mmCIF file of C-alpha atoms in Angstrom:
data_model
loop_
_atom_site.group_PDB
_atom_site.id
_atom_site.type_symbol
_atom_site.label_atom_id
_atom_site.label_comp_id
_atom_site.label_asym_id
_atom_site.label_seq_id
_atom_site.Cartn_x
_atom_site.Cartn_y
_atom_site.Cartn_z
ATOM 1 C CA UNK A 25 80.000 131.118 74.230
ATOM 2 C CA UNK A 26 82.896 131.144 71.696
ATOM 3 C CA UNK A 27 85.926 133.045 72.999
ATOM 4 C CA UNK A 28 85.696 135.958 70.013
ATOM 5 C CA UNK A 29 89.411 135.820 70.221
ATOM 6 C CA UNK A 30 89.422 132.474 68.209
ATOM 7 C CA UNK A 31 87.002 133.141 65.718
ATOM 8 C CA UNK A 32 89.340 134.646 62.854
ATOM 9 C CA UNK A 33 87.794 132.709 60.099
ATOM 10 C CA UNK A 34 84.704 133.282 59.348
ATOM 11 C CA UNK A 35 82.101 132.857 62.522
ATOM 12 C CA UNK A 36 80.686 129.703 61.567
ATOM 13 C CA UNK A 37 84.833 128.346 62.096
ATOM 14 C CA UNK A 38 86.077 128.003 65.524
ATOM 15 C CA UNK A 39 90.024 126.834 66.157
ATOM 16 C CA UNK A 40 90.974 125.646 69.881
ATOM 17 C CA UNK A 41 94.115 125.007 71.188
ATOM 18 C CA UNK A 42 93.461 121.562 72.418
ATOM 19 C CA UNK A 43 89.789 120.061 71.789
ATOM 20 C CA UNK A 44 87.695 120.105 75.022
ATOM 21 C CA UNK A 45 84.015 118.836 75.143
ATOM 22 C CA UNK A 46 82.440 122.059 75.069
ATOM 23 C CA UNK A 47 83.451 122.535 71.679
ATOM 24 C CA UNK A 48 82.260 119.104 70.249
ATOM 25 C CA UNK A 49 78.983 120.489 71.988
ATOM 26 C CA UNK A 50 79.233 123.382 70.400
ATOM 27 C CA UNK A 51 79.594 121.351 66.961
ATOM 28 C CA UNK A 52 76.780 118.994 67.459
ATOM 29 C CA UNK A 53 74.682 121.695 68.265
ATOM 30 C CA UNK A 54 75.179 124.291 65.581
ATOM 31 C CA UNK A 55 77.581 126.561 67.799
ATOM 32 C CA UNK A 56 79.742 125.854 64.973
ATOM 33 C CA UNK A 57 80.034 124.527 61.644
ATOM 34 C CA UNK A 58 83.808 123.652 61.175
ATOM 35 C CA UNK A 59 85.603 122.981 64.467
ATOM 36 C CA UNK A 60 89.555 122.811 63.919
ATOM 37 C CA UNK A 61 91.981 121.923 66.712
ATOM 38 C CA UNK A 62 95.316 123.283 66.050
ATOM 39 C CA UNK A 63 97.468 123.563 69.125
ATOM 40 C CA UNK A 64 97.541 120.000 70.698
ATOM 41 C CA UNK A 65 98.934 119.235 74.282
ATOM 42 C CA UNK A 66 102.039 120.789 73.308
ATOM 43 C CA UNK A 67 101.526 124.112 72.028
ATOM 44 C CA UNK A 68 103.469 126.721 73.392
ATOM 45 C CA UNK A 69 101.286 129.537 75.637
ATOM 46 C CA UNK A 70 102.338 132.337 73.631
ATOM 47 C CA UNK A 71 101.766 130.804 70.171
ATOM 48 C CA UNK A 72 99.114 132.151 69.004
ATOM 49 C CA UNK A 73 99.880 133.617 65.643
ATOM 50 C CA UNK A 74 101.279 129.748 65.055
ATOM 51 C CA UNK A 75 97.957 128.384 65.988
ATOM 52 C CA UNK A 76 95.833 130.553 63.598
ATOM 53 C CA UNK A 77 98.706 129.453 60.373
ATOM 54 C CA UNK A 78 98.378 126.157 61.979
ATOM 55 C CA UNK A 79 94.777 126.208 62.283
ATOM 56 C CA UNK A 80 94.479 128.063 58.039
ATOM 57 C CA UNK A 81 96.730 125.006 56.534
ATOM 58 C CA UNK A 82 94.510 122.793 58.619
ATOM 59 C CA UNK A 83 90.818 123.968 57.332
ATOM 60 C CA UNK A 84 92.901 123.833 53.865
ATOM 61 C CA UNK A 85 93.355 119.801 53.754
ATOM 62 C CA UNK A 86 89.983 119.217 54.409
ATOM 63 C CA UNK A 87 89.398 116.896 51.379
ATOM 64 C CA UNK A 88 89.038 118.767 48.238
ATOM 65 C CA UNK A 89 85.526 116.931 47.347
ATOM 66 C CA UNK A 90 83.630 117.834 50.854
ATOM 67 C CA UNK A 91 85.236 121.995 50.064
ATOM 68 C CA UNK A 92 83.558 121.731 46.527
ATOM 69 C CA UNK A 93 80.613 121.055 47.655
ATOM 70 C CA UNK A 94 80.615 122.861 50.975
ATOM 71 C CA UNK A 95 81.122 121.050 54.283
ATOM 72 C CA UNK A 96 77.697 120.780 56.259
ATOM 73 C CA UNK A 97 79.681 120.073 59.865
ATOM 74 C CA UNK A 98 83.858 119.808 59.626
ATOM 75 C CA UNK A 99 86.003 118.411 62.509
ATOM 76 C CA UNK A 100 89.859 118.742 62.718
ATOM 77 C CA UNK A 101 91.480 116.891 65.565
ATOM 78 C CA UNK A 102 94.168 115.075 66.506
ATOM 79 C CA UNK A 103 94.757 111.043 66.906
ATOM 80 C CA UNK A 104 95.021 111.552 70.334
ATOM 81 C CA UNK A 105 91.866 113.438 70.768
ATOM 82 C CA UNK A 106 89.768 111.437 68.815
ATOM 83 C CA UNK A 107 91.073 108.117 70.873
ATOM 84 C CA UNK A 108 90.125 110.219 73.947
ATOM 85 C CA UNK A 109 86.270 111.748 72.763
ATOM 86 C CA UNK A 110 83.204 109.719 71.870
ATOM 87 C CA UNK A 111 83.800 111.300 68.198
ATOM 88 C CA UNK A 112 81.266 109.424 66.589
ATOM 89 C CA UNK A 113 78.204 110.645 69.186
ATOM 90 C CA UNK A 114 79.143 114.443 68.242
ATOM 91 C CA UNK A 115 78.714 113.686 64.672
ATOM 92 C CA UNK A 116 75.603 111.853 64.757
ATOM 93 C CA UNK A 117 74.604 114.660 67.340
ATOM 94 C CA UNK A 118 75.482 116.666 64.476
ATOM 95 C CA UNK A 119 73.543 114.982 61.828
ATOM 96 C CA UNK A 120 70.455 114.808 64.047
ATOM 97 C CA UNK A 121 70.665 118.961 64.440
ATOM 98 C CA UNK A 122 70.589 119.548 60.933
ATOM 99 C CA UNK A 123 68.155 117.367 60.404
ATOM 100 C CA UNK A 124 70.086 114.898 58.602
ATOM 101 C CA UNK A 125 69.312 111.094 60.165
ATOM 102 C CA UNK A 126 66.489 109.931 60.476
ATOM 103 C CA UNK A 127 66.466 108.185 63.588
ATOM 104 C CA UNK A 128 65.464 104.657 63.346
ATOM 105 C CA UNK A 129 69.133 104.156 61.075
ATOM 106 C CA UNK A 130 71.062 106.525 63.495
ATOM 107 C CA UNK A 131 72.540 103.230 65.169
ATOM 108 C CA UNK A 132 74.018 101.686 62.269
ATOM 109 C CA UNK A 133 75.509 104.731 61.319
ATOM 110 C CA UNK A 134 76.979 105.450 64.239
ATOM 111 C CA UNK A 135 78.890 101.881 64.112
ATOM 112 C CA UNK A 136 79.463 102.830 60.689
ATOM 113 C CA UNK A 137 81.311 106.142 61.355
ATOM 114 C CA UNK A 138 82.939 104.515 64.677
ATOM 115 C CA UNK A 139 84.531 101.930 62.089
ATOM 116 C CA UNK A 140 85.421 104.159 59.675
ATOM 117 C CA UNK A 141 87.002 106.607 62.144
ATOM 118 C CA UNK A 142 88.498 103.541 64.058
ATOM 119 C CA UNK A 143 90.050 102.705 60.441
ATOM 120 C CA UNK A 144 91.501 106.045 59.866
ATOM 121 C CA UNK A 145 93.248 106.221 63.362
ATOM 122 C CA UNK A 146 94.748 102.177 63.452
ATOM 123 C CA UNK A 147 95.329 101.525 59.953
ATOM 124 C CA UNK A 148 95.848 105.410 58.769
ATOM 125 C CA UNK A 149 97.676 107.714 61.647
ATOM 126 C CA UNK A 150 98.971 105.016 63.333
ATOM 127 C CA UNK A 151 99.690 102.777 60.256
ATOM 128 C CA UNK A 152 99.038 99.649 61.804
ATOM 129 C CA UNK A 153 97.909 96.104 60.042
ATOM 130 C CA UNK A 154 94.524 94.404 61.243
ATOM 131 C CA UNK A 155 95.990 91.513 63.567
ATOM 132 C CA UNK A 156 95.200 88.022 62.618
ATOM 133 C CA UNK A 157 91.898 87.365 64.691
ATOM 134 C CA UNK A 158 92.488 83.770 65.117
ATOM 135 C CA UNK A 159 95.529 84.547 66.763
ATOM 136 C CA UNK A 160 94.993 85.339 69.741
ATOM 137 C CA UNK A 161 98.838 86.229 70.598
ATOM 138 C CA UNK A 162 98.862 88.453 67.463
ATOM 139 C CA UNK A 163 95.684 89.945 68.923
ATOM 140 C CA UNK A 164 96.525 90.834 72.096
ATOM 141 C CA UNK A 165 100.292 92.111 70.536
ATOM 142 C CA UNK A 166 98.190 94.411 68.415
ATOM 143 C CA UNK A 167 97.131 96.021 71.221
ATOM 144 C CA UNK A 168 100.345 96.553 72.853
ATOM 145 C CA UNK A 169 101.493 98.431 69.162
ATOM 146 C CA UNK A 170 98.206 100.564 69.481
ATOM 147 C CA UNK A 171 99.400 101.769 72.616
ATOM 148 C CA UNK A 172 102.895 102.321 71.867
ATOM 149 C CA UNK A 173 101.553 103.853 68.938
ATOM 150 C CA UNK A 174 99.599 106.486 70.876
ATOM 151 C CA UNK A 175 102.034 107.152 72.901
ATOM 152 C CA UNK A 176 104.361 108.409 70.158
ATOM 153 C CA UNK A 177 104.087 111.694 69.483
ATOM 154 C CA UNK A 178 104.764 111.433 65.759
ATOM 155 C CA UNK A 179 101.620 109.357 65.486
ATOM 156 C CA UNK A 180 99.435 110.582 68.182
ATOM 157 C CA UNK A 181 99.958 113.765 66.675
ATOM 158 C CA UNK A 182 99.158 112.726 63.675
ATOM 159 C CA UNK A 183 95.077 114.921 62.106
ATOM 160 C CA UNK A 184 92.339 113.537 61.061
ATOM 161 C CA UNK A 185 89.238 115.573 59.468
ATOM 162 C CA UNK A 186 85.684 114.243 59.303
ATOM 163 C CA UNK A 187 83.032 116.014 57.117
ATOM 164 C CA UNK A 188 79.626 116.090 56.312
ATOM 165 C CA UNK A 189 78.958 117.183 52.845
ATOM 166 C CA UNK A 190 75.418 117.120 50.577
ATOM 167 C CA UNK A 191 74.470 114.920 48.274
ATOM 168 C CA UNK A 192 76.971 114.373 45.329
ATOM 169 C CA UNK A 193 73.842 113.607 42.872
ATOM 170 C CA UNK A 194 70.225 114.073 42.718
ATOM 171 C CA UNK A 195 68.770 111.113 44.567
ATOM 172 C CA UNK A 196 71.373 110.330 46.829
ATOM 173 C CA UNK A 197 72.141 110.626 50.095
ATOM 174 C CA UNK A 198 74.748 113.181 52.434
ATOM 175 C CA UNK A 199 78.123 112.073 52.613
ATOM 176 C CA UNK A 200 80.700 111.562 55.327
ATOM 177 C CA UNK A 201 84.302 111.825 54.169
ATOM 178 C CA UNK A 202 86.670 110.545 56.891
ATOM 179 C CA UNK A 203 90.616 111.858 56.288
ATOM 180 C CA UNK A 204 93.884 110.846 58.096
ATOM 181 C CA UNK A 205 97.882 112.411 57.656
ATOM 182 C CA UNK A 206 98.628 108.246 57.104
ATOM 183 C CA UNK A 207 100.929 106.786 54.118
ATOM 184 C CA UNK A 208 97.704 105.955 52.328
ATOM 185 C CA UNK A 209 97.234 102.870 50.251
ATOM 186 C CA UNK A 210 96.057 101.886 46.705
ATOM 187 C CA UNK A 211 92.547 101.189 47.230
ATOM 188 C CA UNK A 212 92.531 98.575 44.268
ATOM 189 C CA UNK A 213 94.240 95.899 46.451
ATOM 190 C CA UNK A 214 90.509 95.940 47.859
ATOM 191 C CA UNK A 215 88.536 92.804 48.021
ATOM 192 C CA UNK A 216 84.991 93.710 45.518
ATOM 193 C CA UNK A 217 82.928 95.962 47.979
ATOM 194 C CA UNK A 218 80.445 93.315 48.873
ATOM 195 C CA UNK A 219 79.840 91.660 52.089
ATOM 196 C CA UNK A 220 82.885 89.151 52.867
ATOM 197 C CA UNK A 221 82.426 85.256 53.468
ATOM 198 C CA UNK A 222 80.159 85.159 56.761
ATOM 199 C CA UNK A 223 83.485 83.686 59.007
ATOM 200 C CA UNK A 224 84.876 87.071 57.775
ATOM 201 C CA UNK A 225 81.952 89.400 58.632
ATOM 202 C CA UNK A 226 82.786 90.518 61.805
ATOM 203 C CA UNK A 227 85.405 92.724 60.469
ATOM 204 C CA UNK A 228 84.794 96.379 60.410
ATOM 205 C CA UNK A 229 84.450 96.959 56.464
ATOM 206 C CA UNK A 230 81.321 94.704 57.035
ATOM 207 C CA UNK A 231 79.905 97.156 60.203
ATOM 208 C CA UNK A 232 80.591 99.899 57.587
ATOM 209 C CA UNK A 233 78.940 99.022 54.576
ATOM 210 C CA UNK A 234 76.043 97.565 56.589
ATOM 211 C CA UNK A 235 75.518 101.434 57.805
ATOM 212 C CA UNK A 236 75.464 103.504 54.857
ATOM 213 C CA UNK A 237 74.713 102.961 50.837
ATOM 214 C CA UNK A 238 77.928 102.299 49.939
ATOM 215 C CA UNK A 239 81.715 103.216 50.726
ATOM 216 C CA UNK A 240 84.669 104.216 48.779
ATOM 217 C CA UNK A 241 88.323 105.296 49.191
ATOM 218 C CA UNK A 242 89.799 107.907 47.722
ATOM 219 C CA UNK A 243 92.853 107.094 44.705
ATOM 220 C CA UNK A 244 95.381 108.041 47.603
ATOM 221 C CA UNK A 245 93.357 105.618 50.345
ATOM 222 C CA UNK A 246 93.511 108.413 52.810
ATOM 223 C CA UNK A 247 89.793 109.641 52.526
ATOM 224 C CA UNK A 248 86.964 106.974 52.862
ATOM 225 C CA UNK A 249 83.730 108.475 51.810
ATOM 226 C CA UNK A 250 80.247 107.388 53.442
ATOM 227 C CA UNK A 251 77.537 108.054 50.804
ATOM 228 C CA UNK A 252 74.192 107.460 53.591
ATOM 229 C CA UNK A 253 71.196 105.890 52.566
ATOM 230 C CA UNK A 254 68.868 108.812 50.874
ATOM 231 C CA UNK A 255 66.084 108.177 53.595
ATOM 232 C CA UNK A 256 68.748 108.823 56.064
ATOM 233 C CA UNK A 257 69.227 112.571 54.678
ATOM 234 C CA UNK A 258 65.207 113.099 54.995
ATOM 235 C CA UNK A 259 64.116 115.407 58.139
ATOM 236 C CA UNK A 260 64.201 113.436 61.456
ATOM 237 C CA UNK A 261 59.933 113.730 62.180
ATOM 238 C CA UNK A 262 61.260 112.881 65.856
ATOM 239 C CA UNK P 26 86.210 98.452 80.534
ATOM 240 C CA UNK P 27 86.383 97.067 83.960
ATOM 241 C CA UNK P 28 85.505 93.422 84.599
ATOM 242 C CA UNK P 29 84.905 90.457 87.390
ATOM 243 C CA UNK P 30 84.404 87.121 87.559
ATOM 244 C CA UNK P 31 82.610 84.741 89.337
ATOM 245 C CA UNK P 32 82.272 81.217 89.490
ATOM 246 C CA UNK P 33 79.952 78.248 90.344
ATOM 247 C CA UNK P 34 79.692 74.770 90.326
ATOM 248 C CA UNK P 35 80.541 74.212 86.453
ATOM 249 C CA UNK P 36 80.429 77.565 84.797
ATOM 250 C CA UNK P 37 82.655 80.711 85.090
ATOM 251 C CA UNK P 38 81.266 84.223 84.653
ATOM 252 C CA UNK P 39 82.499 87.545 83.292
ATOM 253 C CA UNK P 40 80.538 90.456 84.222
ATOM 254 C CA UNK P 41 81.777 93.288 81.727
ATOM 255 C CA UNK P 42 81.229 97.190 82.348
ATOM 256 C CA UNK P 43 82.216 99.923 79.700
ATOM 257 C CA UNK P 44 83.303 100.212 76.271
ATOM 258 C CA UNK P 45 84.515 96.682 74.523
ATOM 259 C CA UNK P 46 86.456 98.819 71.726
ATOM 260 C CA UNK P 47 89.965 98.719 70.045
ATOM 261 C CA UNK P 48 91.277 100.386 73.418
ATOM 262 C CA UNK P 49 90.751 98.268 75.364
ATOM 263 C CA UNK P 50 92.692 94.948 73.973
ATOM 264 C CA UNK P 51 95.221 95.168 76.662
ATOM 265 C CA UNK P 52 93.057 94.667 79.703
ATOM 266 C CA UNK P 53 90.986 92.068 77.151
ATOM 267 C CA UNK P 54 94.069 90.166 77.837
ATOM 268 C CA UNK P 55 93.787 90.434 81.443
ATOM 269 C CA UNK P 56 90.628 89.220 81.705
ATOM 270 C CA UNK P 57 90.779 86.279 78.952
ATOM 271 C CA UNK P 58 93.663 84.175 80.917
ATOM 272 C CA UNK P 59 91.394 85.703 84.251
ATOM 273 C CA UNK P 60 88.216 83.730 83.077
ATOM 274 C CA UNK P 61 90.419 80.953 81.645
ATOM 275 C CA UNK P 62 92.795 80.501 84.730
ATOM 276 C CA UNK P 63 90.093 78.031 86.174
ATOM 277 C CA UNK P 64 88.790 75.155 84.401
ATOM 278 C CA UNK P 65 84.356 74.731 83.543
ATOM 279 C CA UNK P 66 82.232 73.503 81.805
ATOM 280 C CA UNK P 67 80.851 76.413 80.590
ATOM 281 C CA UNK P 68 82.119 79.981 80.089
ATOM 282 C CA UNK P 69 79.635 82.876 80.285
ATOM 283 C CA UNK P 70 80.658 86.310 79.003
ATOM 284 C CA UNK P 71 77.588 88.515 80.623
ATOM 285 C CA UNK P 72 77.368 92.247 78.411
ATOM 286 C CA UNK P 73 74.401 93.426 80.131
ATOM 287 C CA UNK P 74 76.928 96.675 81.222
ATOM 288 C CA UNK P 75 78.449 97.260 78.223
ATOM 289 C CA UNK P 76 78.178 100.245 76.423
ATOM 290 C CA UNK P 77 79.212 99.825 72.960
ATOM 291 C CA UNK P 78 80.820 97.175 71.188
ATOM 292 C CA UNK P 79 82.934 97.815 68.107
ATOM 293 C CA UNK P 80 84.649 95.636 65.600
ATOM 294 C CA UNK P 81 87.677 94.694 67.736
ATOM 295 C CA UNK P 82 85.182 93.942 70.379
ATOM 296 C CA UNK P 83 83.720 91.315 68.697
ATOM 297 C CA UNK P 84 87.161 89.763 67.909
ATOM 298 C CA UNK P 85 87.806 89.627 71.260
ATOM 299 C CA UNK P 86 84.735 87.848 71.787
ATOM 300 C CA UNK P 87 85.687 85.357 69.221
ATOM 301 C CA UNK P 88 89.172 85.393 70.971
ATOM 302 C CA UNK P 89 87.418 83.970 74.165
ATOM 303 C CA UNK P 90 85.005 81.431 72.237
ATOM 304 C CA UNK P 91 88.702 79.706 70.551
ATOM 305 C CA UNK P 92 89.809 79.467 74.060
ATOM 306 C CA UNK P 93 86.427 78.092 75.397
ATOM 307 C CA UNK P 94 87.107 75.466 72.470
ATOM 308 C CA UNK P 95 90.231 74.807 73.200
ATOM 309 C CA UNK P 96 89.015 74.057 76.942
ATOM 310 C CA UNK P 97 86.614 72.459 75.333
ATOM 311 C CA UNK P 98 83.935 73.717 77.284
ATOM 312 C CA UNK P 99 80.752 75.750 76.451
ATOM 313 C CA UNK P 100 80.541 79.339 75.583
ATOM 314 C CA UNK P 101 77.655 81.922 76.019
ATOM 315 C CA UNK P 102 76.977 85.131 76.216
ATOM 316 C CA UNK P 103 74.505 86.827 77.954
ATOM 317 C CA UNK P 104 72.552 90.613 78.382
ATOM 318 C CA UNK P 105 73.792 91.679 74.561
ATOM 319 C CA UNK P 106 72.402 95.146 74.698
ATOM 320 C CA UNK P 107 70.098 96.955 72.351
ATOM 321 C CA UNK P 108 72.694 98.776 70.638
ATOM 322 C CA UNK P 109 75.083 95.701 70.186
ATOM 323 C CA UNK P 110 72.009 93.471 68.433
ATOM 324 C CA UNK P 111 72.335 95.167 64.847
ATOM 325 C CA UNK P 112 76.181 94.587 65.262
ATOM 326 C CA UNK P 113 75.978 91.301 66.072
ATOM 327 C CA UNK P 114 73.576 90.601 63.271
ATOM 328 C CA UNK P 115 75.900 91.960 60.570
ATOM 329 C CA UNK P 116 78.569 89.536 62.501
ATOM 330 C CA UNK P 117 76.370 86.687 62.447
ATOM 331 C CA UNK P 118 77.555 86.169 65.963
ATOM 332 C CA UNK P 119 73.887 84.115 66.368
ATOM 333 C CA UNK P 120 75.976 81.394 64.223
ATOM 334 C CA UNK P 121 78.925 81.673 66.213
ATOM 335 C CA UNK P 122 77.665 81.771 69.821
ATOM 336 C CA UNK P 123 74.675 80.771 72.315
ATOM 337 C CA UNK P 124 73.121 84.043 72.838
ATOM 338 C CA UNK P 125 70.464 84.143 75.883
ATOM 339 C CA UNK P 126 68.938 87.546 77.152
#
């Protein structure tokens, strides 16, 4: 049961301190519809009236194309939260209440939305380059910077929002839109969005793309939007 | 991720357990000069435990089959669960490694 304390948006918005499972349950199970978490380790006991501002500029940066068109399910946590919950389960949980995935693609998409988080956290809040996987030195170094990384508050602390929004157009499929607080990047120094040379397929843009219709970035590179296949959006029969 | 190893006669065995994601690269390390610290003919990495597998998972799998190489001994891996197949498909890892189980 939501402490009624918290709810001073509207009742379908719930902001928590510091994210606990209970309210991912609540968001994968319709407890909720937008779950923001604006306090962090850190916040002071007796800052409440700077949670709720923190928690209003928060629901506000939600990406301006998933508040057009209304946000289905919204999360708002920090980089050290979402390295320390299985964010990716809650949102297919999500998906699966409303009806959304069908379940025979639920797997892909859930490596698809692991990725894409995974991608917003290394390469956007932390701001960390892909290591060279031949390497292994540079590999296992890469881990040693994720981990300094993490432990750095001006990084861990660092949002990122996921959303699931409707279809943009008639005959396509719900969208996930996947923000971080990183530098961003120009998404034209891309590669083409197809699938890379096969020795090069084990990256994550490949787990992605194989998991949804297609994905883009945002001019900025800070919001990667997940357009799902449009059987995915028809009712679950399961 | 936890891990151990065990050997026989010409092939050395890691038994994973957990979550082979982009956490867990440090202890990855660990384990890769672990499995490596004895020479074999063959190298088995066994998955059968593993939970999920993500994208820096599978590098460090391919991590471990440049080492096997370099040893130049064998590489397999073994027990890929259900929810790693699709991955590995997209990764072609069927081109990359023996598979069995």
């Amino acid at each position: 049961m939501p402490d009624p304390a918290r709810s001073f948006f509207a009742p379908a918005v719930r902001a928590v301190s510091l994210l606990q499972a209970a309210d991912l349950d609540a968001l994968s199970n319709g407890g909720c519809t937008v779950l923001i978490e604006s306090g962090g380790e850190d916040a002071p006991p007796d800052g409440r009236e700077q949670e709720q501002t923190e928690a209003v500029r928060l629901y506000a940066l939600f990406p301006p194309e998933a508040r057009t068109t209304g946000i289905l399910l919204g999360l708002c946590l920090t980089t050290g939260s979402a390295c320390t919950h299985d964010i990716p389960a809650v949102i297919i949980a999500g998906l699966r209440h409303q009806g959304v995935t069908a379940a025979c693609g639920s797997t892909r998409l859930h490596t698809a939305l692991h990725e894409a988080i995974v991608n917003a956290l290394i390469h956007g809040n932390l701001e960390l380059a892909s290591p060279r996987r031949d390497d292994p030195a540079d590999f296992c170094a890469f881990g040693d910077a994720i981990a300094e990384r993490l432990a750095d508050p001006t990084y861990n602390r660092r949002y990122l929002w996921i959303s699931l929004c409707p279809p943009a157009r008639p005959g396509e499929g719900a969208r996930l839109l996947v923000r971080n607080e990183g530098s961003g990047f120009n998404p034209a120094s891309l590669p083409p969005q197809e699938r890379r040379r096969p020795e090069r397929a084990h990256g994550g843009w490949a787990l992605i793309l194989a998991g949804c219709e297609r994905a883009t970035f945002s001019p900025d590179g800070k919001t990667l939007t997940l357009t799902l296949h449009p059987e995915s959006t028809a009712s679950d029969p399961a | 991720m936890d891990y151990s190893i065990t050997s026989t006669a010409d092939a050395r065995t890691a038994q994973l357990k957990g979550r082979l994601t982009f956490q867990e690269q440090r202890l990855f390390r660990t384990l890769i000069d672990d499995l490596f610290s004895d020479a074999a003919g063959q190298y088995v990495i066994d998955l059968r435990q593993v939970e999920y597998i993500d994208s820096s998972g599978l590098g460090m799998l391919l991590i471990a089959r440049k080492r096997a190489q370099q040893a130049k001994a064998g590489i397999v891996l073994t027990g890929v669960p259900t929810n790693a197949r699709e991955t590995f498909a997209t990764a072609r890892f069927e081109d990359l490694f023996e598979i069995r189980g």
